[in-house]
Amino acid sequence: MAYWLMKSEPEEMSIDDAMDESAVPWFGVRNYQARNFMRDQMRIGDGVLFYHSSCAEPGIAGIAEVASTAYPDHTQFDSKSHYFDPKSTPEIPRWMMVDVKALRKTTLLSLTEMRNSPELSTMLVLQKGSRLSITPVTPQEWHAVLALLDK
DNA sequence: GCCAACGTTGGC
DNA sequence: GCCAACGTTGGC
């Protein structure tokens, strides 16, 4: 079992939105590295840190789990969608997504708190210049985050 | 709104 | 394959 951090803009989909659904399709990823993580490595039951980005209070807002293996992101074929990709075809889809099931909303572990926690300093999301919307999390980092969330 | 950092595109 | 130009991310 693996662990991941997945960014979502709360204005697009917040932890509250995700908690209202049994699972949510993680559409809109348009970065090859992030896609490859979903397509090649994610398994049902993997742990997910649900991170709010591009907002007033960025940080980890909840715990979730991977609820499906990867399948084609339908928004790439929708010419009216913001995520439309004219170079992708249903025969050879370029972009994939997984379903994510939110398990619980937590008190926010803010980006500032994360940066101030030495045990989290190795997290990829905290590295200078890191922009990946999906990053692997080590078991040590996962447990350190859970310990901070339970404080 | 600014801007650093990164990813992608496309001409050569 | 190189790399300049451009677009995007995302914190501040």
Coordinates of C-alpha atoms (C1' of nucleotides) in Angstrom, one line a residue:
Chain A
M1 CA 0.0 0.0 0.0
A2 CA 1.3 3.4 -1.0
Y3 CA 0.6 6.9 0.1
W4 CA 0.0 10.1 -1.9
L5 CA -0.6 13.8 -1.6
M6 CA -3.2 15.2 -4.0
K7 CA -3.8 18.9 -4.5
S8 CA -7.2 20.3 -5.2
E9 CA -8.3 23.9 -5.5
P10 CA -11.1 24.2 -2.9
E11 CA -13.0 26.5 -5.2
E12 CA -13.1 23.6 -7.7
M13 CA -13.5 20.8 -5.2
S14 CA -12.9 21.1 -1.5
I15 CA -12.8 18.4 1.2
D16 CA -16.3 19.3 2.1
D17 CA -17.4 18.7 -1.5
A18 CA -15.7 15.4 -1.5
M19 CA -17.2 14.3 1.8
D20 CA -20.6 14.8 0.3
E21 CA -19.9 12.1 -2.3
S22 CA -19.2 8.4 -1.9
A23 CA -16.2 9.1 -4.2
V24 CA -15.1 11.8 -6.6
P25 CA -13.4 11.4 -10.0
W26 CA -10.1 13.2 -10.0
F27 CA -10.4 14.8 -13.4
G28 CA -8.3 17.6 -14.9
V29 CA -4.8 16.3 -14.3
R30 CA -2.7 17.5 -17.3
N31 CA 0.8 16.7 -16.2
Y32 CA 2.5 13.5 -17.4
Q33 CA 4.3 12.7 -14.2
A34 CA 1.1 13.1 -12.1
R35 CA -0.8 11.0 -14.7
N36 CA 1.8 8.3 -14.6
F37 CA 1.5 8.0 -10.8
M38 CA -2.2 7.4 -11.2
R39 CA -1.9 5.1 -14.1
D40 CA 1.1 3.0 -13.1
Q41 CA 1.3 3.1 -9.3
M42 CA -2.0 3.9 -7.6
R43 CA -4.0 1.0 -6.2
I44 CA -7.4 0.9 -4.5
G45 CA -7.0 1.6 -0.8
D46 CA -3.8 3.7 -1.1
G47 CA -3.8 6.5 1.4
V48 CA -4.3 10.1 0.2
L49 CA -3.6 13.4 1.9
F50 CA -6.2 15.8 0.6
Y51 CA -4.4 19.2 0.1
H52 CA -6.1 22.5 -0.6
S53 CA -4.0 24.7 -3.0
S54 CA -4.3 28.1 -4.6
C55 CA -6.4 29.4 -1.8
A56 CA -6.3 31.6 1.3
E57 CA -5.2 28.8 3.6
P58 CA -3.2 26.2 1.7
G59 CA -2.6 22.9 3.5
I60 CA -3.8 19.4 4.3
A61 CA -7.5 19.5 4.8
G62 CA -8.5 15.8 5.1
I63 CA -7.7 12.1 4.6
A64 CA -8.9 10.1 1.7
E65 CA -8.2 6.9 -0.2
V66 CA -7.8 5.8 -3.8
A67 CA -11.2 4.2 -4.8
S68 CA -10.5 3.0 -8.3
T69 CA -7.7 2.2 -10.6
A70 CA -7.0 4.6 -13.5
Y71 CA -9.4 5.1 -16.3
P72 CA -9.7 7.7 -19.1
D73 CA -10.6 11.3 -18.0
H74 CA -13.7 12.0 -20.0
T75 CA -13.2 15.8 -19.8
Q76 CA -10.3 15.6 -22.4
F77 CA -12.9 14.7 -25.1
D78 CA -15.4 17.4 -24.2
S79 CA -14.7 20.4 -26.4
K80 CA -16.6 22.7 -24.0
S81 CA -14.5 21.6 -21.1
H82 CA -11.7 23.7 -19.7
Y83 CA -9.7 20.4 -19.7
F84 CA -10.4 19.6 -23.4
D85 CA -7.4 18.2 -25.2
P86 CA -7.8 18.3 -29.0
K87 CA -4.8 15.9 -29.4
S88 CA -6.4 13.2 -27.4
T89 CA -8.7 10.5 -28.9
P90 CA -11.0 7.9 -27.2
E91 CA -8.9 5.3 -29.0
I92 CA -5.7 6.6 -27.6
P93 CA -6.6 8.6 -24.5
R94 CA -3.8 10.8 -23.2
W95 CA -5.1 11.6 -19.7
M96 CA -6.3 9.3 -17.0
M97 CA -7.8 9.7 -13.6
V98 CA -8.8 7.7 -10.5
D99 CA -11.7 8.0 -8.1
V100 CA -10.9 9.3 -4.6
K101 CA -13.0 8.6 -1.6
A102 CA -12.8 11.2 1.2
L103 CA -12.7 9.5 4.6
R104 CA -12.6 12.5 7.0
K105 CA -12.1 16.2 7.1
T106 CA -9.4 17.3 9.5
T107 CA -8.5 20.5 11.2
L108 CA -6.3 22.2 8.6
L109 CA -2.6 21.4 8.8
S110 CA -1.4 24.6 7.1
L111 CA 1.4 24.8 4.7
T112 CA 3.2 27.0 7.3
E113 CA 2.8 24.4 9.9
M114 CA 4.1 21.8 7.5
R115 CA 7.1 23.9 6.7
N116 CA 7.8 24.3 10.5
S117 CA 7.7 20.5 11.1
P118 CA 11.2 19.0 10.7
E119 CA 9.8 15.5 10.3
L120 CA 7.9 16.7 7.1
S121 CA 10.9 18.4 5.6
T122 CA 11.4 15.6 3.1
M123 CA 7.9 15.8 1.6
L124 CA 8.1 16.5 -2.1
V125 CA 5.3 19.0 -2.0
L126 CA 7.5 21.2 0.3
Q127 CA 10.5 21.2 -2.0
K128 CA 11.5 24.4 -3.7
G129 CA 9.8 24.9 -7.0
S130 CA 7.6 21.8 -6.6
R131 CA 4.4 22.1 -8.5
L132 CA 3.3 18.6 -9.0
S133 CA -0.4 18.1 -8.1
I134 CA 0.2 14.5 -7.1
T135 CA 3.2 13.4 -5.2
P136 CA 4.2 10.1 -3.4
V137 CA 4.4 10.3 0.4
T138 CA 6.6 7.9 2.4
P139 CA 5.1 5.9 5.2
Q140 CA 7.2 7.9 7.6
E141 CA 5.8 11.2 6.2
W142 CA 2.3 9.8 6.3
H143 CA 2.5 8.7 9.9
A144 CA 4.1 12.1 10.9
V145 CA 1.3 13.9 9.2
L146 CA -1.3 11.8 11.0
A147 CA 0.4 12.5 14.3
L148 CA 0.3 16.2 13.7
L149 CA -3.4 16.0 12.6
D150 CA -4.3 14.2 15.8
K151 CA -2.7 16.8 18.1
Chain B
dG1 C1' -1.5 41.0 -9.1
dC2 C1' 3.3 39.5 -8.9
dC3 C1' 6.7 36.5 -10.0
dA4 C1' 9.8 32.3 -9.4
dA5 C1' 10.0 27.9 -11.0
dC6 C1' 8.8 24.5 -13.9
dG7 C1' 6.7 22.0 -18.1
dT8 C1' 5.6 22.1 -23.0
dT9 C1' 5.9 23.5 -27.7
dG10 C1' 8.0 24.1 -31.9
dG11 C1' 11.6 26.0 -35.0
dC12 C1' 16.0 24.9 -36.3
Chain C
dG1 C1' 18.5 17.2 -29.7
dC2 C1' 18.8 22.0 -28.4
dC3 C1' 16.7 25.8 -26.4
dA4 C1' 14.0 30.2 -26.6
dA5 C1' 9.4 31.5 -26.0
dC6 C1' 5.4 30.7 -23.9
dG7 C1' 2.0 28.9 -20.6
dT8 C1' 0.9 27.2 -16.0
dT9 C1' 1.2 26.6 -11.0
dG10 C1' 0.7 28.3 -6.7
dG11 C1' 2.4 30.9 -2.7
dC12 C1' 2.6 35.4 -1.2

